[in-house]
């Protein structure tokens, strides 16, 4: 079964601190893995996209890693800001372009 | 990057009426678009796949007569919620995939539509 599991479900961090979100998947056949940021009441916005041959990709203060062998990915947020408060969704794309969504991790950054 | 525009962003309608939601790919052609539904604090749930020039493909449990999908052009797909009821109140999001150079694709999402049926 094509599944994407994210952890933790939610977390609270202080402004300026770092945090790491986890994503494990069993989706096959694998095409690429993306991380999206979704603000409340808005559509998801892409942060990173990685194919099986890429093991790290950065977008500003966001750094994603991928281990295609263990089928694990992480998203690291550095020096968090209040605007980072959002839901972060791990999405795995299959070779037939169908997407499998994780339930998301809700990040709350407090001053 | 590519842009997908969804309209309206919010709509309130009376029970029994129909509501149309539009999804447009602004700077690329999309032969396929996806419609999702999202309940509070839950992930996106795929409702249907909209195919330009042919019938939409609905996920199991989604009533095709209630959620009418039309993909009349390469840049526009519409979702019509017919005879809406309060339980149809939800956040609806569309997405359109854009093919990338390495053979994969990137999904671009609309801003979402908050539907409230009263």
CSV table of C-alpha atoms in Angstrom, one decimal, chain A residues 2-7 21-37 45-59 62-76 88-103, chain B residues 100 102-107 109:
chain,number,residue,atom,x,y,z
A,2,UNK,CA,1.3,3.4,-0.9
A,3,UNK,CA,1.7,5.3,2.4
A,4,UNK,CA,3.5,8.4,3.6
A,5,UNK,CA,3.9,8.8,7.3
A,6,UNK,CA,5.1,12.0,8.9
A,7,UNK,CA,6.3,12.7,12.4
A,21,UNK,CA,10.5,16.9,10.5
A,22,UNK,CA,10.5,13.3,9.4
A,23,UNK,CA,8.8,11.5,6.5
A,24,UNK,CA,8.8,7.7,5.9
A,25,UNK,CA,7.2,6.3,2.8
A,26,UNK,CA,6.4,3.0,1.2
A,27,UNK,CA,5.2,4.4,-2.2
A,28,UNK,CA,6.3,2.5,-5.2
A,29,UNK,CA,7.3,3.0,-8.0
A,30,UNK,CA,9.0,6.1,-6.7
A,31,UNK,CA,9.5,9.1,-8.9
A,32,UNK,CA,10.2,12.0,-6.6
A,33,UNK,CA,9.6,13.4,-3.1
A,34,UNK,CA,8.4,16.9,-2.3
A,35,UNK,CA,8.0,19.0,0.7
A,36,UNK,CA,5.2,21.6,0.7
A,37,UNK,CA,4.4,24.3,3.1
A,45,UNK,CA,3.4,25.8,-1.8
A,46,UNK,CA,6.4,23.7,-2.9
A,47,UNK,CA,9.6,24.0,-0.9
A,48,UNK,CA,11.8,21.2,-2.4
A,49,UNK,CA,11.5,18.4,-4.9
A,50,UNK,CA,14.0,15.5,-5.0
A,51,UNK,CA,14.4,12.5,-7.3
A,52,UNK,CA,15.9,9.2,-6.1
A,53,UNK,CA,19.4,10.3,-7.1
A,54,UNK,CA,19.4,13.4,-4.9
A,55,UNK,CA,20.0,13.2,-1.2
A,56,UNK,CA,19.9,16.8,-0.2
A,57,UNK,CA,18.3,20.0,-1.4
A,58,UNK,CA,18.1,23.4,0.1
A,59,UNK,CA,15.7,26.3,-0.3
A,62,UNK,CA,14.8,24.8,4.5
A,63,UNK,CA,17.0,21.8,3.8
A,64,UNK,CA,15.5,18.5,2.8
A,65,UNK,CA,17.3,15.1,2.8
A,66,UNK,CA,16.3,11.9,1.1
A,67,UNK,CA,17.6,8.3,1.7
A,68,UNK,CA,16.0,6.3,-1.1
A,69,UNK,CA,17.3,3.1,0.3
A,70,UNK,CA,15.6,3.4,3.6
A,71,UNK,CA,12.7,5.4,2.1
A,72,UNK,CA,13.1,8.3,4.6
A,73,UNK,CA,13.2,12.0,4.2
A,74,UNK,CA,13.6,14.9,6.6
A,75,UNK,CA,13.0,18.6,6.4
A,76,UNK,CA,15.3,20.8,8.5
A,88,UNK,CA,4.5,20.9,6.3
A,89,UNK,CA,3.4,18.1,4.0
A,90,UNK,CA,5.6,15.4,2.6
A,91,UNK,CA,4.3,14.2,-0.8
A,92,UNK,CA,5.7,11.3,-2.8
A,93,UNK,CA,5.0,11.1,-6.5
A,94,UNK,CA,4.9,7.8,-8.3
A,95,UNK,CA,6.0,7.1,-11.8
A,96,UNK,CA,2.4,7.3,-13.0
A,97,UNK,CA,2.3,10.9,-11.5
A,98,UNK,CA,-0.2,9.9,-8.8
A,99,UNK,CA,0.6,11.6,-5.5
A,100,UNK,CA,0.6,10.2,-2.0
A,101,UNK,CA,0.3,12.7,0.8
A,102,UNK,CA,1.5,12.6,4.4
A,103,UNK,CA,-0.8,13.9,7.0
B,100,UNK,CA,9.8,18.7,-15.6
B,102,UNK,CA,14.1,15.0,-15.8
B,103,UNK,CA,10.9,13.2,-16.7
B,104,UNK,CA,9.1,13.8,-13.4
B,105,UNK,CA,6.6,16.5,-12.7
B,106,UNK,CA,5.9,19.2,-10.2
B,107,UNK,CA,2.4,19.7,-8.8
B,109,UNK,CA,-1.7,24.0,-6.3
